[in-house]
Amino acid sequence: AQRVTQPEKLLSVFKGAPVELKCNYSYSGSPELFWYVQYSRQRLQLLLRHISRESIKGFTADLNKGETSFHLKKPFAQEEDSAMYYCALKGRGTDKLIFGTGTRLQVFP
Amino acid sequence: DSGVTQTPKHLITATGQRVTLRCSPRSGDLSVYWYQQSLDQGLQFLIQYYNGEERAKGNILERFSAQQFPDLHSELNLSSLELGDSALYFCASSVGGGTGRVGEQFFGPGTRLTVL
């Protein structure tokens, strides 16, 4: 079964601390993985995708096929990073996204 | 605003009723997706349309149906509503569809449905 698991509902850190939002997936094959973010009063938007292998707003995520994980990391959290983060999976040959339940990141000053 | 638009923003109705949610995709996008977000649930994929045709179906109830019109806007119809149908319903759009090589999905602001 295709599934995305985000084990933490809430992650609270202080400004300047490292952040890691966990994402594990279940998929038989090679999926595409994404991180979407929703800031307060804004719509859901794409943060990054694993095939791009890029850093957006200081965030990176590496696909670990052995551990079936796609954790989102940032070395120094900023207050403006406070938001809801969703990990999502797209299977080969399909367009639909399978989302995790999301992790709320709170960055305190 | 050239982004994805959804109407209405909020909808309050009673059990047993029928409602229609509307979505207009971004200009140029041919695919429309519908997702449901219930309390403590992630976004659940419901259905995808591409250029007027159904392309993929998720866990969509038989009481729910959707369509995409020639102008590419889409409507999600929910009938015989139950309390458990209360949720946020998101629409997203993308340029392509049906090939697995679709680009980024752009999301609308959502419609909050409350069934009393």
PDB file of C-alpha atoms in Angstrom:
ATOM      1  CA  ALA A   1       0.000   0.000   0.000  1.00  0.00           C
ATOM      2  CA  GLN A   2       1.133   3.527  -0.718  1.00  0.00           C
ATOM      3  CA  ARG A   3       1.501   5.534   2.440  1.00  0.00           C
ATOM      4  CA  VAL A   4       3.300   8.584   3.786  1.00  0.00           C
ATOM      5  CA  THR A   5       3.985   8.841   7.494  1.00  0.00           C
ATOM      6  CA  GLN A   6       4.903  11.983   9.372  1.00  0.00           C
ATOM      7  CA  PRO A   7       5.319  10.828  12.962  1.00  0.00           C
ATOM      8  CA  GLU A   8       5.399  14.264  14.578  1.00  0.00           C
ATOM      9  CA  LYS A   9       2.277  16.407  14.746  1.00  0.00           C
ATOM     10  CA  LEU A  10       4.165  19.294  16.294  1.00  0.00           C
ATOM     11  CA  LEU A  11       7.802  20.272  16.353  1.00  0.00           C
ATOM     12  CA  SER A  12       8.896  23.245  18.440  1.00  0.00           C
ATOM     13  CA  VAL A  13      12.358  24.751  18.290  1.00  0.00           C
ATOM     14  CA  PHE A  14      14.067  28.023  19.078  1.00  0.00           C
ATOM     15  CA  LYS A  15      15.357  30.348  16.416  1.00  0.00           C
ATOM     16  CA  GLY A  16      18.782  29.278  15.209  1.00  0.00           C
ATOM     17  CA  ALA A  17      18.320  25.636  16.195  1.00  0.00           C
ATOM     18  CA  PRO A  18      18.530  22.840  13.613  1.00  0.00           C
ATOM     19  CA  VAL A  19      15.290  21.384  12.342  1.00  0.00           C
ATOM     20  CA  GLU A  20      14.458  17.956  10.986  1.00  0.00           C
ATOM     21  CA  LEU A  21      10.920  17.071   9.963  1.00  0.00           C
ATOM     22  CA  LYS A  22      10.574  13.361   9.461  1.00  0.00           C
ATOM     23  CA  CYS A  23       8.867  11.642   6.563  1.00  0.00           C
ATOM     24  CA  ASN A  24       8.753   7.946   5.812  1.00  0.00           C
ATOM     25  CA  TYR A  25       6.993   6.377   2.885  1.00  0.00           C
ATOM     26  CA  SER A  26       5.744   3.027   1.733  1.00  0.00           C
ATOM     27  CA  TYR A  27       5.769   2.401  -2.001  1.00  0.00           C
ATOM     28  CA  SER A  28       6.822  -0.531  -4.147  1.00  0.00           C
ATOM     29  CA  GLY A  29       8.847   1.173  -6.826  1.00  0.00           C
ATOM     30  CA  SER A  30      10.521   4.512  -7.313  1.00  0.00           C
ATOM     31  CA  PRO A  31       8.251   7.347  -6.232  1.00  0.00           C
ATOM     32  CA  GLU A  32       8.656  11.066  -6.484  1.00  0.00           C
ATOM     33  CA  LEU A  33       8.720  12.795  -3.131  1.00  0.00           C
ATOM     34  CA  PHE A  34       7.715  16.344  -2.319  1.00  0.00           C
ATOM     35  CA  TRP A  35       7.487  18.718   0.599  1.00  0.00           C
ATOM     36  CA  TYR A  36       4.591  21.168   0.618  1.00  0.00           C
ATOM     37  CA  VAL A  37       4.267  24.032   3.083  1.00  0.00           C
ATOM     38  CA  GLN A  38       1.309  26.066   4.283  1.00  0.00           C
ATOM     39  CA  TYR A  39       2.066  29.342   6.035  1.00  0.00           C
ATOM     40  CA  SER A  40      -0.585  30.983   8.171  1.00  0.00           C
ATOM     41  CA  ARG A  41      -3.490  32.266   6.074  1.00  0.00           C
ATOM     42  CA  GLN A  42      -1.822  31.162   2.859  1.00  0.00           C
ATOM     43  CA  ARG A  43      -2.519  28.309   0.508  1.00  0.00           C
ATOM     44  CA  LEU A  44      -0.568  25.089   0.278  1.00  0.00           C
ATOM     45  CA  GLN A  45       2.508  25.503  -1.901  1.00  0.00           C
ATOM     46  CA  LEU A  46       5.357  23.365  -3.107  1.00  0.00           C
ATOM     47  CA  LEU A  47       8.563  23.769  -1.097  1.00  0.00           C
ATOM     48  CA  LEU A  48      10.807  21.276  -2.825  1.00  0.00           C
ATOM     49  CA  ARG A  49      10.875  18.006  -4.732  1.00  0.00           C
ATOM     50  CA  HIS A  50      13.521  15.338  -4.520  1.00  0.00           C
ATOM     51  CA  ILE A  51      14.267  15.207  -8.239  1.00  0.00           C
ATOM     52  CA  SER A  52      15.341  18.847  -8.169  1.00  0.00           C
ATOM     53  CA  ARG A  53      17.944  18.242  -5.493  1.00  0.00           C
ATOM     54  CA  GLU A  54      17.835  21.911  -4.588  1.00  0.00           C
ATOM     55  CA  SER A  55      17.771  23.968  -1.422  1.00  0.00           C
ATOM     56  CA  ILE A  56      14.780  26.244  -0.939  1.00  0.00           C
ATOM     57  CA  LYS A  57      14.722  28.808   1.871  1.00  0.00           C
ATOM     58  CA  GLY A  58      17.622  26.911   3.423  1.00  0.00           C
ATOM     59  CA  PHE A  59      15.701  23.627   3.492  1.00  0.00           C
ATOM     60  CA  THR A  60      17.019  20.423   1.965  1.00  0.00           C
ATOM     61  CA  ALA A  61      15.651  16.908   1.757  1.00  0.00           C
ATOM     62  CA  ASP A  62      17.425  13.774   0.656  1.00  0.00           C
ATOM     63  CA  LEU A  63      15.637  10.689  -0.552  1.00  0.00           C
ATOM     64  CA  ASN A  64      16.947   7.629   1.277  1.00  0.00           C
ATOM     65  CA  LYS A  65      15.593   4.623  -0.570  1.00  0.00           C
ATOM     66  CA  GLY A  66      17.117   2.161   1.883  1.00  0.00           C
ATOM     67  CA  GLU A  67      15.300   3.735   4.817  1.00  0.00           C
ATOM     68  CA  THR A  68      12.347   4.875   2.655  1.00  0.00           C
ATOM     69  CA  SER A  69      12.670   8.322   4.128  1.00  0.00           C
ATOM     70  CA  PHE A  70      12.607  11.881   2.874  1.00  0.00           C
ATOM     71  CA  HIS A  71      13.332  14.010   5.912  1.00  0.00           C
ATOM     72  CA  LEU A  72      13.295  17.796   5.621  1.00  0.00           C
ATOM     73  CA  LYS A  73      16.213  19.600   7.222  1.00  0.00           C
ATOM     74  CA  LYS A  74      17.369  23.102   7.924  1.00  0.00           C
ATOM     75  CA  PRO A  75      20.507  23.892   9.905  1.00  0.00           C
ATOM     76  CA  PHE A  76      19.267  27.145  11.461  1.00  0.00           C
ATOM     77  CA  ALA A  77      15.524  27.674  11.892  1.00  0.00           C
ATOM     78  CA  GLN A  78      13.993  31.117  11.458  1.00  0.00           C
ATOM     79  CA  GLU A  79      10.738  32.427  12.934  1.00  0.00           C
ATOM     80  CA  GLU A  80       9.296  32.779   9.441  1.00  0.00           C
ATOM     81  CA  ASP A  81       9.689  29.027   8.978  1.00  0.00           C
ATOM     82  CA  SER A  82       6.759  28.480  11.322  1.00  0.00           C
ATOM     83  CA  ALA A  83       4.146  26.708   9.224  1.00  0.00           C
ATOM     84  CA  MET A  84       2.478  23.392   8.480  1.00  0.00           C
ATOM     85  CA  TYR A  85       4.657  21.032   6.462  1.00  0.00           C
ATOM     86  CA  TYR A  86       3.329  18.123   4.423  1.00  0.00           C
ATOM     87  CA  CYS A  87       5.326  15.353   2.852  1.00  0.00           C
ATOM     88  CA  ALA A  88       3.792  13.901  -0.313  1.00  0.00           C
ATOM     89  CA  LEU A  89       4.431  11.022  -2.674  1.00  0.00           C
ATOM     90  CA  LYS A  90       3.620  10.594  -6.332  1.00  0.00           C
ATOM     91  CA  GLY A  91       3.820   7.175  -7.911  1.00  0.00           C
ATOM     92  CA  ARG A  92       5.176   6.451 -11.370  1.00  0.00           C
ATOM     93  CA  GLY A  93       2.613   6.864 -14.099  1.00  0.00           C
ATOM     94  CA  THR A  94       0.138   8.711 -11.910  1.00  0.00           C
ATOM     95  CA  ASP A  95      -0.417  12.340 -11.080  1.00  0.00           C
ATOM     96  CA  LYS A  96      -2.175  12.081  -7.734  1.00  0.00           C
ATOM     97  CA  LEU A  97      -0.352  13.040  -4.583  1.00  0.00           C
ATOM     98  CA  ILE A  98      -0.479  10.970  -1.408  1.00  0.00           C
ATOM     99  CA  PHE A  99       0.026  13.213   1.595  1.00  0.00           C
ATOM    100  CA  GLY A 100       1.152  12.630   5.114  1.00  0.00           C
ATOM    101  CA  THR A 101      -0.817  14.097   7.992  1.00  0.00           C
ATOM    102  CA  GLY A 102       1.535  17.030   8.324  1.00  0.00           C
ATOM    103  CA  THR A 103       3.853  18.444  10.966  1.00  0.00           C
ATOM    104  CA  ARG A 104       3.383  21.857  12.468  1.00  0.00           C
ATOM    105  CA  LEU A 105       6.701  23.606  12.963  1.00  0.00           C
ATOM    106  CA  GLN A 106       6.841  26.326  15.590  1.00  0.00           C
ATOM    107  CA  VAL A 107       9.974  28.425  15.774  1.00  0.00           C
ATOM    108  CA  PHE A 108      10.212  30.528  18.914  1.00  0.00           C
ATOM    109  CA  PRO A 109      12.278  33.719  19.115  1.00  0.00           C
TER     110      PRO A 109
ATOM    111  CA  ASP B   1      -5.570  36.625  -9.230  1.00  0.00           C
ATOM    112  CA  SER B   2      -4.429  34.116 -11.829  1.00  0.00           C
ATOM    113  CA  GLY B   3      -4.123  31.310  -9.318  1.00  0.00           C
ATOM    114  CA  VAL B   4      -6.541  28.537  -8.495  1.00  0.00           C
ATOM    115  CA  THR B   5      -9.808  29.880  -7.160  1.00  0.00           C
ATOM    116  CA  GLN B   6     -12.461  28.070  -5.170  1.00  0.00           C
ATOM    117  CA  THR B   7     -15.962  29.064  -4.197  1.00  0.00           C
ATOM    118  CA  PRO B   8     -17.513  29.295  -1.752  1.00  0.00           C
ATOM    119  CA  LYS B   9     -14.985  29.807   1.040  1.00  0.00           C
ATOM    120  CA  HIS B  10     -17.327  28.440   3.658  1.00  0.00           C
ATOM    121  CA  LEU B  11     -20.429  26.321   3.427  1.00  0.00           C
ATOM    122  CA  ILE B  12     -22.717  25.296   6.248  1.00  0.00           C
ATOM    123  CA  THR B  13     -25.475  22.846   5.557  1.00  0.00           C
ATOM    124  CA  ALA B  14     -27.512  20.076   7.139  1.00  0.00           C
ATOM    125  CA  THR B  15     -27.292  16.324   6.941  1.00  0.00           C
ATOM    126  CA  GLY B  16     -28.977  14.840   3.909  1.00  0.00           C
ATOM    127  CA  GLN B  17     -28.449  17.917   1.791  1.00  0.00           C
ATOM    128  CA  ARG B  18     -26.511  18.327  -1.448  1.00  0.00           C
ATOM    129  CA  VAL B  19     -23.859  20.938  -2.177  1.00  0.00           C
ATOM    130  CA  THR B  20     -21.663  21.931  -5.087  1.00  0.00           C
ATOM    131  CA  LEU B  21     -18.104  23.163  -4.732  1.00  0.00           C
ATOM    132  CA  ARG B  22     -16.546  25.040  -7.592  1.00  0.00           C
ATOM    133  CA  CYS B  23     -12.932  25.315  -8.737  1.00  0.00           C
ATOM    134  CA  SER B  24     -11.303  27.368 -11.470  1.00  0.00           C
ATOM    135  CA  PRO B  25      -7.788  26.235 -12.394  1.00  0.00           C
ATOM    136  CA  ARG B  26      -4.849  28.457 -13.211  1.00  0.00           C
ATOM    137  CA  SER B  27      -4.855  29.824 -16.700  1.00  0.00           C
ATOM    138  CA  GLY B  28      -3.395  27.205 -19.027  1.00  0.00           C
ATOM    139  CA  ASP B  29      -3.693  24.291 -16.609  1.00  0.00           C
ATOM    140  CA  LEU B  30      -5.620  21.334 -17.968  1.00  0.00           C
ATOM    141  CA  SER B  31      -5.689  19.085 -14.916  1.00  0.00           C
ATOM    142  CA  VAL B  32      -7.848  19.605 -11.868  1.00  0.00           C
ATOM    143  CA  TYR B  33      -7.539  17.573  -8.686  1.00  0.00           C
ATOM    144  CA  TRP B  34      -9.828  17.402  -5.674  1.00  0.00           C
ATOM    145  CA  TYR B  35      -8.574  16.601  -2.172  1.00  0.00           C
ATOM    146  CA  GLN B  36     -10.394  16.246   1.136  1.00  0.00           C
ATOM    147  CA  GLN B  37      -8.820  17.187   4.445  1.00  0.00           C
ATOM    148  CA  SER B  38     -10.711  16.015   7.508  1.00  0.00           C
ATOM    149  CA  LEU B  39      -9.761  16.742  11.111  1.00  0.00           C
ATOM    150  CA  ASP B  40      -6.427  15.119  11.964  1.00  0.00           C
ATOM    151  CA  GLN B  41      -6.191  13.686   8.460  1.00  0.00           C
ATOM    152  CA  GLY B  42      -3.794  14.532   5.733  1.00  0.00           C
ATOM    153  CA  LEU B  43      -5.094  15.543   2.367  1.00  0.00           C
ATOM    154  CA  GLN B  44      -6.871  12.613   0.758  1.00  0.00           C
ATOM    155  CA  PHE B  45      -6.964  12.478  -3.013  1.00  0.00           C
ATOM    156  CA  LEU B  46     -10.481  12.229  -4.370  1.00  0.00           C
ATOM    157  CA  ILE B  47     -10.419  12.567  -8.130  1.00  0.00           C
ATOM    158  CA  GLN B  48      -8.536  14.052 -11.091  1.00  0.00           C
ATOM    159  CA  TYR B  49      -9.826  15.455 -14.361  1.00  0.00           C
ATOM    160  CA  TYR B  50      -7.736  16.250 -17.374  1.00  0.00           C
ATOM    161  CA  ASN B  51      -9.140  18.368 -20.188  1.00  0.00           C
ATOM    162  CA  GLY B  52     -12.685  17.333 -19.370  1.00  0.00           C
ATOM    163  CA  GLU B  53     -12.091  13.646 -18.800  1.00  0.00           C
ATOM    164  CA  GLU B  54     -11.727  11.704 -15.587  1.00  0.00           C
ATOM    165  CA  ARG B  55      -8.109  10.539 -15.247  1.00  0.00           C
ATOM    166  CA  ALA B  56      -7.755   9.074 -11.781  1.00  0.00           C
ATOM    167  CA  LYS B  57      -9.975   8.207  -8.873  1.00  0.00           C
ATOM    168  CA  GLY B  58      -9.056   7.954  -5.240  1.00  0.00           C
ATOM    169  CA  ASN B  59     -11.131   7.200  -2.178  1.00  0.00           C
ATOM    170  CA  ILE B  60     -14.147   9.099  -3.413  1.00  0.00           C
ATOM    171  CA  LEU B  61     -17.496   8.063  -2.028  1.00  0.00           C
ATOM    172  CA  GLU B  62     -20.320   7.102  -4.376  1.00  0.00           C
ATOM    173  CA  ARG B  63     -22.300  10.019  -2.918  1.00  0.00           C
ATOM    174  CA  PHE B  64     -19.671  12.348  -4.367  1.00  0.00           C
ATOM    175  CA  SER B  65     -19.215  13.150  -8.023  1.00  0.00           C
ATOM    176  CA  ALA B  66     -17.254  15.640 -10.048  1.00  0.00           C
ATOM    177  CA  GLN B  67     -16.965  16.985 -13.534  1.00  0.00           C
ATOM    178  CA  GLN B  68     -14.808  19.317 -15.548  1.00  0.00           C
ATOM    179  CA  PHE B  69     -16.458  21.644 -18.014  1.00  0.00           C
ATOM    180  CA  PRO B  70     -15.255  22.847 -21.449  1.00  0.00           C
ATOM    181  CA  ASP B  71     -13.919  26.040 -19.895  1.00  0.00           C
ATOM    182  CA  LEU B  72     -11.883  23.743 -17.598  1.00  0.00           C
ATOM    183  CA  HIS B  73     -13.514  24.761 -14.351  1.00  0.00           C
ATOM    184  CA  SER B  74     -14.566  21.858 -12.174  1.00  0.00           C
ATOM    185  CA  GLU B  75     -17.359  21.147  -9.743  1.00  0.00           C
ATOM    186  CA  LEU B  76     -17.450  18.655  -6.909  1.00  0.00           C
ATOM    187  CA  ASN B  77     -20.948  17.546  -5.965  1.00  0.00           C
ATOM    188  CA  LEU B  78     -21.542  16.105  -2.521  1.00  0.00           C
ATOM    189  CA  SER B  79     -24.941  14.567  -1.837  1.00  0.00           C
ATOM    190  CA  SER B  80     -26.757  12.912   1.066  1.00  0.00           C
ATOM    191  CA  LEU B  81     -24.337  14.722   3.318  1.00  0.00           C
ATOM    192  CA  GLU B  82     -23.300  13.188   6.617  1.00  0.00           C
ATOM    193  CA  LEU B  83     -21.639  14.734   9.649  1.00  0.00           C
ATOM    194  CA  GLY B  84     -18.402  13.010   8.685  1.00  0.00           C
ATOM    195  CA  ASP B  85     -18.276  14.880   5.398  1.00  0.00           C
ATOM    196  CA  SER B  86     -17.346  18.035   7.259  1.00  0.00           C
ATOM    197  CA  ALA B  87     -13.884  18.884   5.996  1.00  0.00           C
ATOM    198  CA  LEU B  88     -11.742  21.224   3.983  1.00  0.00           C
ATOM    199  CA  TYR B  89     -11.973  20.497   0.287  1.00  0.00           C
ATOM    200  CA  PHE B  90      -9.016  21.591  -1.789  1.00  0.00           C
ATOM    201  CA  CYS B  91      -8.742  21.898  -5.495  1.00  0.00           C
ATOM    202  CA  ALA B  92      -5.397  21.889  -7.302  1.00  0.00           C
ATOM    203  CA  SER B  93      -4.401  22.284 -10.915  1.00  0.00           C
ATOM    204  CA  SER B  94      -1.418  21.450 -13.058  1.00  0.00           C
ATOM    205  CA  VAL B  95      -0.401  21.880 -16.649  1.00  0.00           C
ATOM    206  CA  GLY B  96      -0.335  18.255 -17.726  1.00  0.00           C
ATOM    207  CA  GLY B  97      -2.064  15.151 -16.574  1.00  0.00           C
ATOM    208  CA  GLY B  98      -2.391  11.438 -16.949  1.00  0.00           C
ATOM    209  CA  THR B  99       1.198  10.740 -17.879  1.00  0.00           C
ATOM    210  CA  GLY B 100       2.832  10.786 -14.491  1.00  0.00           C
ATOM    211  CA  ARG B 101       5.046  13.577 -15.712  1.00  0.00           C
ATOM    212  CA  VAL B 102       2.781  16.343 -14.602  1.00  0.00           C
ATOM    213  CA  GLY B 103       4.417  19.413 -13.193  1.00  0.00           C
ATOM    214  CA  GLU B 104       3.785  21.108  -9.916  1.00  0.00           C
ATOM    215  CA  GLN B 105       0.271  21.078  -8.537  1.00  0.00           C
ATOM    216  CA  PHE B 106      -0.978  24.515  -7.507  1.00  0.00           C
ATOM    217  CA  PHE B 107      -3.548  24.575  -4.756  1.00  0.00           C
ATOM    218  CA  GLY B 108      -6.567  26.721  -4.171  1.00  0.00           C
ATOM    219  CA  PRO B 109      -7.488  28.202  -0.783  1.00  0.00           C
ATOM    220  CA  GLY B 110     -10.018  25.483  -0.060  1.00  0.00           C
ATOM    221  CA  THR B 111     -13.712  25.346   0.793  1.00  0.00           C
ATOM    222  CA  ARG B 112     -14.600  24.615   4.398  1.00  0.00           C
ATOM    223  CA  LEU B 113     -17.726  22.480   4.554  1.00  0.00           C
ATOM    224  CA  THR B 114     -19.581  22.110   7.823  1.00  0.00           C
ATOM    225  CA  VAL B 115     -22.422  19.614   8.003  1.00  0.00           C
ATOM    226  CA  LEU B 116     -24.716  20.089  11.006  1.00  0.00           C
TER     227      LEU B 116
END
